[in-house]
mmCIF file of C-alpha atoms and ligand atoms in Angstrom:
data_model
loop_
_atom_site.group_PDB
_atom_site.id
_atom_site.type_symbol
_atom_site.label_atom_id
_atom_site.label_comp_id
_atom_site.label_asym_id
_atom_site.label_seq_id
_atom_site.Cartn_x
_atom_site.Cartn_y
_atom_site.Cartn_z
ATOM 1 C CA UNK A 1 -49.254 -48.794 -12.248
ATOM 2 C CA UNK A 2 -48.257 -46.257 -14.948
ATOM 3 C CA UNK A 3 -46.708 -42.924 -13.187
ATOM 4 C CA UNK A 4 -49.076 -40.341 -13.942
ATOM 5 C CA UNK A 5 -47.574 -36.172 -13.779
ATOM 6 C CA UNK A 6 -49.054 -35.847 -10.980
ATOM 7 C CA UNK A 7 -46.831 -38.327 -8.644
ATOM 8 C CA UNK A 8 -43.553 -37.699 -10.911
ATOM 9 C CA UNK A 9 -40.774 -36.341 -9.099
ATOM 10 C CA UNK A 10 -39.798 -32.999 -10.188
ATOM 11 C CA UNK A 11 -36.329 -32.758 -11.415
ATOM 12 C CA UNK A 12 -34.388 -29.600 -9.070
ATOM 13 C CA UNK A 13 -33.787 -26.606 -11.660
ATOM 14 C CA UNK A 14 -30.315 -25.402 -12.369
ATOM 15 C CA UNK A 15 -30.632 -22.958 -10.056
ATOM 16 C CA UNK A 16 -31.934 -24.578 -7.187
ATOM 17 C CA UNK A 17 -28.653 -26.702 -7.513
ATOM 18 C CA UNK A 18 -26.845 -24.324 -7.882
ATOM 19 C CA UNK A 19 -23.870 -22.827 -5.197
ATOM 20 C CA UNK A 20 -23.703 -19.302 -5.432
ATOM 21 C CA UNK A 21 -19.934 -19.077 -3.733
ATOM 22 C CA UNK A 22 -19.031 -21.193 -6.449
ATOM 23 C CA UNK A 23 -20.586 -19.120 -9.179
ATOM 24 C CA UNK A 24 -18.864 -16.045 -7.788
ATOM 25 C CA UNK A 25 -15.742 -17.643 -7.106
ATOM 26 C CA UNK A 26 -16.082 -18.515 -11.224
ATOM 27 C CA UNK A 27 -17.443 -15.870 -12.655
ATOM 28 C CA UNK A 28 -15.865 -12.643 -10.480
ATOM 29 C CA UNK A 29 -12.794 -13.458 -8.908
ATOM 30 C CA UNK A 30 -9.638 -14.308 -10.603
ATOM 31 C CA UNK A 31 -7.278 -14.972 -7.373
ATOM 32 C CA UNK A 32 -4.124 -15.563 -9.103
ATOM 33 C CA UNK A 33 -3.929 -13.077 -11.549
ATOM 34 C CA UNK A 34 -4.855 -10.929 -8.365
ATOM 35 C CA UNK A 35 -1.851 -12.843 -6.117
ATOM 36 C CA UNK A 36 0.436 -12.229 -9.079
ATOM 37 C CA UNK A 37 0.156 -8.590 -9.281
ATOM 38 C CA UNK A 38 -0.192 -8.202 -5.438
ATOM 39 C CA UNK A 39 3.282 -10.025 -4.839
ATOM 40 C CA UNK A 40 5.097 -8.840 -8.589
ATOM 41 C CA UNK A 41 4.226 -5.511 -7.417
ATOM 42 C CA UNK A 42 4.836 -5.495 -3.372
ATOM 43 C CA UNK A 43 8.388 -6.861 -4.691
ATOM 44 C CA UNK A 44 9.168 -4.004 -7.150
ATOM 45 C CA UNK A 45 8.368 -1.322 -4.326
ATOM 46 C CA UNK A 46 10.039 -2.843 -1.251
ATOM 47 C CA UNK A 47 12.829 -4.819 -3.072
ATOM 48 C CA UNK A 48 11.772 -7.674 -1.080
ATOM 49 C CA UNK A 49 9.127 -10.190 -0.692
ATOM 50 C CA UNK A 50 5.748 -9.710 1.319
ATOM 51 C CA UNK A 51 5.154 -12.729 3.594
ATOM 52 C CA UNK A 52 1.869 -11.929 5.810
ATOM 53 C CA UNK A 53 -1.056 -10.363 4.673
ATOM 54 C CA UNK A 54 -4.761 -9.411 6.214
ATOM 55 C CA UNK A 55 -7.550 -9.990 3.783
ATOM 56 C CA UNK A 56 -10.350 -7.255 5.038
ATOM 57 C CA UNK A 57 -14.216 -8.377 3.917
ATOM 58 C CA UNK A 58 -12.567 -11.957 2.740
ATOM 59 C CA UNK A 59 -15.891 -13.550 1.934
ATOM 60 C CA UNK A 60 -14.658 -17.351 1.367
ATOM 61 C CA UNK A 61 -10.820 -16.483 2.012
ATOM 62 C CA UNK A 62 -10.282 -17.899 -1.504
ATOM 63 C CA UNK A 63 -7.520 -14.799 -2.595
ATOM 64 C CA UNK A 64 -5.890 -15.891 0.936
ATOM 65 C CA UNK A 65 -5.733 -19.813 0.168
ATOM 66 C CA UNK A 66 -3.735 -18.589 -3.077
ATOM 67 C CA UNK A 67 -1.226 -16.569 -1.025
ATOM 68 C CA UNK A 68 -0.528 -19.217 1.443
ATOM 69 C CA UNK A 69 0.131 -21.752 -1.312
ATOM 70 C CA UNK A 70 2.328 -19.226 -3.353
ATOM 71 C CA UNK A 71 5.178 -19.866 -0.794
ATOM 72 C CA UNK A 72 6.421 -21.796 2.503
ATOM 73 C CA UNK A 73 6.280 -19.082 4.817
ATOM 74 C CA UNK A 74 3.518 -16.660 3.698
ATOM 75 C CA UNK A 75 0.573 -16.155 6.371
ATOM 76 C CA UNK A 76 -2.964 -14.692 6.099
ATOM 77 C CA UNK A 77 -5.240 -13.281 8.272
ATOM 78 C CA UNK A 78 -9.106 -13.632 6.913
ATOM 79 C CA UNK A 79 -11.998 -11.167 8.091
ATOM 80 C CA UNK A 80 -15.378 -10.552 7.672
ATOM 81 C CA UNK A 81 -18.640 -10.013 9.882
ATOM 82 C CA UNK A 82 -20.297 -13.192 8.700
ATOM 83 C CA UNK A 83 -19.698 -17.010 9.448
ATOM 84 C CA UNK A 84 -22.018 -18.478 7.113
ATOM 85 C CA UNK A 85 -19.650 -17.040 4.391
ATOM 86 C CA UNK A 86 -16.383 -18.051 6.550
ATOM 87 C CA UNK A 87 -18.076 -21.215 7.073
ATOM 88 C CA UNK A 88 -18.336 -21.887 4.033
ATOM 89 C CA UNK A 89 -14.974 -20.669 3.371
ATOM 90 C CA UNK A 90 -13.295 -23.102 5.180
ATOM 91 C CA UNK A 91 -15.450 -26.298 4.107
ATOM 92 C CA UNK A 92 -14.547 -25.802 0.510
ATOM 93 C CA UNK A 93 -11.524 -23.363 0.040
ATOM 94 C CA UNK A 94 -9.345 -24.242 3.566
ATOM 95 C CA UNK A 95 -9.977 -27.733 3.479
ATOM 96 C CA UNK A 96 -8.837 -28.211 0.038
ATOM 97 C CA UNK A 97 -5.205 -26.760 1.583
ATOM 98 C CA UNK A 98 -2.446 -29.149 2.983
ATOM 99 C CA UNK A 99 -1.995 -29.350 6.472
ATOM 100 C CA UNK A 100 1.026 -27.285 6.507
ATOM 101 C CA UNK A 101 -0.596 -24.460 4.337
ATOM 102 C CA UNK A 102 -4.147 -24.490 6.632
ATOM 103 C CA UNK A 103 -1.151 -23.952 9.988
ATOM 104 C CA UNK A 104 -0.702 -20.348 8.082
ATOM 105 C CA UNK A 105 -4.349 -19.348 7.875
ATOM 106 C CA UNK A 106 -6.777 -17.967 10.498
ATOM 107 C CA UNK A 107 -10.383 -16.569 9.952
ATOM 108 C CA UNK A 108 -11.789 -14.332 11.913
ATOM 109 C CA UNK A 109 -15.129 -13.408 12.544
ATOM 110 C CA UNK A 110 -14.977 -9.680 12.801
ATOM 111 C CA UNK A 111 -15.834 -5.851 11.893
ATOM 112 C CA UNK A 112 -12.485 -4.665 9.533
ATOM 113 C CA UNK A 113 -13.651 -1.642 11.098
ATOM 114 C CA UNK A 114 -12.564 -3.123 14.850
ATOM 115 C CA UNK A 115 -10.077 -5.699 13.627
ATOM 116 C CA UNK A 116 -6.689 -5.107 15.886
ATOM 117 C CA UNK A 117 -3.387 -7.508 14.457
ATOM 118 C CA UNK A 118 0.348 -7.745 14.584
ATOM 119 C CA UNK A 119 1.393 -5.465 11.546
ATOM 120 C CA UNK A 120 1.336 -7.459 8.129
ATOM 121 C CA UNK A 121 2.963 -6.544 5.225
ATOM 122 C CA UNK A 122 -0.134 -6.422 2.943
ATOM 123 C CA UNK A 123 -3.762 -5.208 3.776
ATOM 124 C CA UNK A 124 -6.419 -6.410 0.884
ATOM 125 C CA UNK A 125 -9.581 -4.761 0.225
ATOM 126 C CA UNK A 126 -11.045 -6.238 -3.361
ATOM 127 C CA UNK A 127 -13.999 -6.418 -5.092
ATOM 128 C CA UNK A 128 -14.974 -3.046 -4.303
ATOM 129 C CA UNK A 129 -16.025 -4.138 -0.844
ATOM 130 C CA UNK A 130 -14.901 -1.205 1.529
ATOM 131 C CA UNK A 131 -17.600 0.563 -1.004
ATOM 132 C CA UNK A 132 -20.302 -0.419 1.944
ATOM 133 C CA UNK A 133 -18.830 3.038 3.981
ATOM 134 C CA UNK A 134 -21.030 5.490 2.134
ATOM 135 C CA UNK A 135 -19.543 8.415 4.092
ATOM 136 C CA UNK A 136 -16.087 10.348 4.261
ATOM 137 C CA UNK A 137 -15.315 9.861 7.703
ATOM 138 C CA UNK A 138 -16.169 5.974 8.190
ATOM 139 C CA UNK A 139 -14.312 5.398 5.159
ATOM 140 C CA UNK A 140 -10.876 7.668 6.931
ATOM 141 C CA UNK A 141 -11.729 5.572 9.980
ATOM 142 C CA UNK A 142 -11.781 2.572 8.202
ATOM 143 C CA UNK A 143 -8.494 2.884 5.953
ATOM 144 C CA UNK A 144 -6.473 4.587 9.521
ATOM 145 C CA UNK A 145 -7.738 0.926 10.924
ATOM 146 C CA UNK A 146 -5.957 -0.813 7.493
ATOM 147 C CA UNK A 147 -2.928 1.646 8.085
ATOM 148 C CA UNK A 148 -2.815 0.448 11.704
ATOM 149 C CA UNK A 149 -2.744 -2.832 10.659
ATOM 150 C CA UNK A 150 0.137 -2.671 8.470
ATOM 151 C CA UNK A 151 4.638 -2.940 8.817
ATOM 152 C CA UNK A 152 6.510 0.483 8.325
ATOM 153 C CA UNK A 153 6.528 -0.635 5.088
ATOM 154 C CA UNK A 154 3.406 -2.072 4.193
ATOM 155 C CA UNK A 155 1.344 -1.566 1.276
ATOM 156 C CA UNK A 156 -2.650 -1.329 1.361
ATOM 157 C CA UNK A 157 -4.025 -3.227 -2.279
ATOM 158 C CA UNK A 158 -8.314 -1.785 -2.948
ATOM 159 C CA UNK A 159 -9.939 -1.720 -6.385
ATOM 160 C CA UNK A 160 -12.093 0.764 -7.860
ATOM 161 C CA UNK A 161 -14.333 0.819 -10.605
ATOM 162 C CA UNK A 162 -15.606 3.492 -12.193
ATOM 163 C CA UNK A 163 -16.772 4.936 -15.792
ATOM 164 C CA UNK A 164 -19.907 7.029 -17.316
ATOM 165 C CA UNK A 165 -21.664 3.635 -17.233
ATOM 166 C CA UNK A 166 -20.665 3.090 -13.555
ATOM 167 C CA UNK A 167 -23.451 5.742 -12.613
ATOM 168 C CA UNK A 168 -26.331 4.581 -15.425
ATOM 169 C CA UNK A 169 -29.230 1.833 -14.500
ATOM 170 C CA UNK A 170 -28.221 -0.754 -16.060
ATOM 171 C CA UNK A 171 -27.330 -4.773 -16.865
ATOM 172 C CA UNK A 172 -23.875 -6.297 -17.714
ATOM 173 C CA UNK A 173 -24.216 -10.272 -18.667
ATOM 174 C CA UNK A 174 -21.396 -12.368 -19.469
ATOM 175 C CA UNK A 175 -22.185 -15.869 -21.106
ATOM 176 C CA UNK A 176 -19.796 -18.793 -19.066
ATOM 177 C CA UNK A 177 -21.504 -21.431 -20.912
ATOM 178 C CA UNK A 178 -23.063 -23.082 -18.276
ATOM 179 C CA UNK A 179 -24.310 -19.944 -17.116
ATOM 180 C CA UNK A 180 -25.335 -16.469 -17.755
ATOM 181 C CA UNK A 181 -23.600 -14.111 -14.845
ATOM 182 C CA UNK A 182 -25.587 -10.711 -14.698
ATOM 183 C CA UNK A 183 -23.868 -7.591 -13.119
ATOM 184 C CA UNK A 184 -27.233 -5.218 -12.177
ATOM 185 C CA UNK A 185 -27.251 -1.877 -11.685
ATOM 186 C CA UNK A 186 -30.410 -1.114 -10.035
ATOM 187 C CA UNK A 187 -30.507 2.035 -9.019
ATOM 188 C CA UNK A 188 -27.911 5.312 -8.643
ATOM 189 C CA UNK A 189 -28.553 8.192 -6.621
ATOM 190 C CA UNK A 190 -26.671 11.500 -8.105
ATOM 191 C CA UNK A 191 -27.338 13.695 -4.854
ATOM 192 C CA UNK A 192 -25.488 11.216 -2.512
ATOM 193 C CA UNK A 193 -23.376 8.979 -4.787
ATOM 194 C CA UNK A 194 -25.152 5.798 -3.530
ATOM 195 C CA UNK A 195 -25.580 2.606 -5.865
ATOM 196 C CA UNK A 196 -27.618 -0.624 -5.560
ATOM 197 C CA UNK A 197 -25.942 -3.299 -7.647
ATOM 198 C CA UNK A 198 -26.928 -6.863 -7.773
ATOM 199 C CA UNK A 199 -25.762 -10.298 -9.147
ATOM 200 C CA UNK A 200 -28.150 -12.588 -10.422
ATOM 201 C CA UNK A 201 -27.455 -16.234 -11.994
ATOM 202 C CA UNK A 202 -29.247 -17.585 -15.427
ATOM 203 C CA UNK A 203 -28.828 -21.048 -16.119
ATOM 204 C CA UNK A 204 -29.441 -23.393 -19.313
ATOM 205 C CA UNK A 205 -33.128 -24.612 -18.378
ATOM 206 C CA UNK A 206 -34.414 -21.134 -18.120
ATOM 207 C CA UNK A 207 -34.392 -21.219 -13.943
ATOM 208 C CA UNK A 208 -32.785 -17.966 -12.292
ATOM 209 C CA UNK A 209 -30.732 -17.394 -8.945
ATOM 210 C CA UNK A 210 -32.087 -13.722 -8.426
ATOM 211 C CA UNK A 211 -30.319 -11.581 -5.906
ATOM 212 C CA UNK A 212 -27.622 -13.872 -5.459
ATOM 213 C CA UNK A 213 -25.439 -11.083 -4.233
ATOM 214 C CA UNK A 214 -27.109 -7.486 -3.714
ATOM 215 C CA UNK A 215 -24.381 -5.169 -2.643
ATOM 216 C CA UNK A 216 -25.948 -1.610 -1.103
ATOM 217 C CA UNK A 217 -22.777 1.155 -1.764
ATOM 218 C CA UNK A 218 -21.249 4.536 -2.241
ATOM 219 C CA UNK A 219 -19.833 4.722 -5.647
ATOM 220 C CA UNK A 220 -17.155 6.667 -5.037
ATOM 221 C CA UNK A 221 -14.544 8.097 -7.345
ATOM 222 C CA UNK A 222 -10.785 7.632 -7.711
ATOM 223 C CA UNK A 223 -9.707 11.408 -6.364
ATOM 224 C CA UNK A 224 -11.976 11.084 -3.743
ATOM 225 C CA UNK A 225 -10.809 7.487 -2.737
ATOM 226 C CA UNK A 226 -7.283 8.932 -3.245
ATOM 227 C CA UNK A 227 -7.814 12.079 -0.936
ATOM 228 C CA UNK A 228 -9.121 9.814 1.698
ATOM 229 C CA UNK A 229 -6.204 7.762 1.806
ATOM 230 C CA UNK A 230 -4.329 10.718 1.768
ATOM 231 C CA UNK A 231 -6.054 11.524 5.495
ATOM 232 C CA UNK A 232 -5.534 8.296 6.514
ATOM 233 C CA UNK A 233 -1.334 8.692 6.019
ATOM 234 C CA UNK A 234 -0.924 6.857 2.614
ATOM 235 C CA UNK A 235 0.732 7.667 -0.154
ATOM 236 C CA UNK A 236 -1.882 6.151 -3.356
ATOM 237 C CA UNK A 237 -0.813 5.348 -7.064
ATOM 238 C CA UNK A 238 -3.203 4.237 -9.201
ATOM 239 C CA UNK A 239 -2.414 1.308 -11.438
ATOM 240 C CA UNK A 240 -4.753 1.217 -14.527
ATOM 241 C CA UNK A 241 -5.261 -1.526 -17.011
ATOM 242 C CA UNK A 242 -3.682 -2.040 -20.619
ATOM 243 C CA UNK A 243 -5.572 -2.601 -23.480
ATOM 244 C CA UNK A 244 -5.125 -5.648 -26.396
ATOM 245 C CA UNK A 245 -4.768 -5.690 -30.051
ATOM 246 C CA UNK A 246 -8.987 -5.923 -29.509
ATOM 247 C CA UNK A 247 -8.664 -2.474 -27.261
ATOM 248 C CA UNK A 248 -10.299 -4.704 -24.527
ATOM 249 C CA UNK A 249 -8.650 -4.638 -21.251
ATOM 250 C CA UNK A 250 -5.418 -7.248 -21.556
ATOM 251 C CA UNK A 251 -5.333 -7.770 -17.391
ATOM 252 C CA UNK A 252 -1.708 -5.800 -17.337
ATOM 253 C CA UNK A 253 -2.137 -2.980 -14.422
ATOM 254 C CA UNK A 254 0.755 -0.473 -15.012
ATOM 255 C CA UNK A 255 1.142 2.754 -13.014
ATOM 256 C CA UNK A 256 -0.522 5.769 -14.232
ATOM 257 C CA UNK A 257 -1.473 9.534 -13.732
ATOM 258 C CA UNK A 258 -3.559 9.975 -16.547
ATOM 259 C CA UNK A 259 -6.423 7.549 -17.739
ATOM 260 C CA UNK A 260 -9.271 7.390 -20.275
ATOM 261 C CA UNK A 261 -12.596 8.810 -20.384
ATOM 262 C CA UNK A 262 -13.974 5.062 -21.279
ATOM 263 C CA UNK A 263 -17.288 3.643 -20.767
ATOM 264 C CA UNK A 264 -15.963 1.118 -17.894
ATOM 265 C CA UNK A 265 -13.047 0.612 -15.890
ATOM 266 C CA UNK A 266 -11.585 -1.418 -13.342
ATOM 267 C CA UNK A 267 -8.335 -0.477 -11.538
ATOM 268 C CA UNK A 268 -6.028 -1.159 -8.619
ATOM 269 C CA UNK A 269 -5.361 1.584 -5.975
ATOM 270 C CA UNK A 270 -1.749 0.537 -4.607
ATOM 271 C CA UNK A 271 -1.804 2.995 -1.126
ATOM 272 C CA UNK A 272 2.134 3.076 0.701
ATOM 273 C CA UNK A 273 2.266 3.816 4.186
HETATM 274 C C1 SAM B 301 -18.117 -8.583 -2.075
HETATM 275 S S1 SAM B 301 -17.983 -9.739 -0.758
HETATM 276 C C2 SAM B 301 -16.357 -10.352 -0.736
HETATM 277 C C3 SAM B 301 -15.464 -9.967 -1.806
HETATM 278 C C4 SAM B 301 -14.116 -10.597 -1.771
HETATM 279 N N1 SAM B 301 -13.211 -9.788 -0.962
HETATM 280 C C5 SAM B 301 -13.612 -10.660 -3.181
HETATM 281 O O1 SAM B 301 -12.498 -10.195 -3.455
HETATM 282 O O2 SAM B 301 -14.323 -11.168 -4.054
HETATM 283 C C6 SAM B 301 -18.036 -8.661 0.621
HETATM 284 C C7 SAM B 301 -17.857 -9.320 1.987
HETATM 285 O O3 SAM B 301 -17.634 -8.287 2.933
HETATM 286 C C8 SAM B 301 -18.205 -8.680 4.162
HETATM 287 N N2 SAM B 301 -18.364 -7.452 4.978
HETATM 288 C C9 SAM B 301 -19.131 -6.362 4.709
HETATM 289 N N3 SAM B 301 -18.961 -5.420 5.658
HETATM 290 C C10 SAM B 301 -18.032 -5.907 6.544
HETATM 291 C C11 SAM B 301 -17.427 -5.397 7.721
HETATM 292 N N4 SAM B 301 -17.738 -4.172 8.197
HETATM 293 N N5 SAM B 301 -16.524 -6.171 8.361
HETATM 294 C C12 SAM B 301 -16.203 -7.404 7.908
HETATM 295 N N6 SAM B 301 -16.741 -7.945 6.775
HETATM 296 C C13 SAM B 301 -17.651 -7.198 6.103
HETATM 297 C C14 SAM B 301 -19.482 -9.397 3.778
HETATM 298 O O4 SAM B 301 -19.906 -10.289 4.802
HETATM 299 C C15 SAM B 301 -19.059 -10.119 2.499
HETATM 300 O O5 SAM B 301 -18.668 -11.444 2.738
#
């Protein structure tokens, strides 16, 4: 009997195949770059290298599997509130480590807000994540918890963003071939500096992962962030981003006290205790 429509199978859509820790992993992260800078630039200020670090809001611990394959000997500490994302973290990211390396890696399941740990050398908070304490004094709680957390000499790594354009409604897409990433700014509140941003996924065949990632945040600005950590006992210098022959950003974060009025930006925050 001839199939007819009706009985075909459908074929899944892009998007229902789709992995959205992959796509993110792809399309927003760039752990080494990240390790590179973290470890070229922990070894300039303390004349030494950093060996242990704690990875606050670590989503799939994928910056941490990078450190603990850099070198025999380094350590990291992984934390966030969820285990689906940990979960996942450690089906796809930890298992993909040798034996040895996995020995030097622990996730934990917990607030960064209640996390307690033997002082590390290097406290991570990327992607703009520590963004999700919308109010001074949660955010001083929450970087005196970091500065707890770290040696004498430890050094606290965030990134900021920030720009006219950070504050305007708006969509950002970037074209990775195989799919469209889109960076949604859905809504900004000028009375009390709160965003909604979202990350959606297009793909090829015209099917959509909507609301992949919806992040709910204060955008806060760089002398605000830096009075904060001031409160919290840290000592901040902002490292801001070089531009190429194309006067795009070239990915080479240099110390700085004076930056540009541009559009968009993206920077480090390198806080000393
Ligand atoms: C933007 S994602 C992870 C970003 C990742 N650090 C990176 O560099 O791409 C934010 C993560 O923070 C976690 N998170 C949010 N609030 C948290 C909290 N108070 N304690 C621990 N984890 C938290 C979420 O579960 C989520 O996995």
């Amino acid at each position: 009997m001839a199939t007819t429509t009706k009985n075909k199978k459908k074929k899944p859509t892009q998007a229902c195949r789709a992995d959205k820790h992959k796509l993110y992993e792809y399309s927003v992260q760039n752990v080494k770059g990240e390790i590179d800078f973290i470890d070229h630039t922990f070894r300039s200020l303390r004349k030494r290298n950093a060996k242990t670090l704690r990875e606050d809001f670590c989503g799939t611990a994928n910056t941490s599997c990078e450190w603990v394959r850099r070198r025999n000997g380094n350590h990291a500490i992984c934390v966030d509130h969820d285990q689906a994302v940990l979960d996942w973290g450690r089906n796809n990211n930890l298992s993909r480590l040798t034996r040895a390396q996995k020995k030097r890696i622990l996730l934990l399941n917990e607030d960064v807000m209640q996390i307690r740990n033997d002082p590390v050398d290097l406290v991570l908070a990327m992607n703009f994540s520590y963004w999700v304490f919308k109010d001074r004094s949660t955010m001083i709680k929450y970087f005196r918890n970091a500065y707890k957390g770290l040696k004498k000499d430890g050094v606290f790594f965030l990134d900021a963003f920030g720009g006219f354009e950070a504050f305007r409604e708006m969509e950002e897409r970037r074209d990775y071939g195989k799919f469209i990433y889109v960076w949604d700014q859905v809504s900004y509140n000028p009375i009390d500096g709160h965003g909604l941003f979202k990350i959606h996924y297009k793909f090829k065949d015209g099917s959509k992962l909507k609301d992949a990632f919806i992040y709910d945040w204060r955008v806060w600005t760089l002398p605000e962030l830096i009075e904060m950590l001031a409160e919290a006992g840290f000592k901040s210098t902002i490292y801001w981003e070089g531009t190429g022959k194309d006067k795009e950003g070239n990915g080479v974060f240099t110390p700085a006290t004076q930056g540009e009025a541009d559009a968009g930006w993206v920077v480090y925050i390198v806080a000393e205790k």
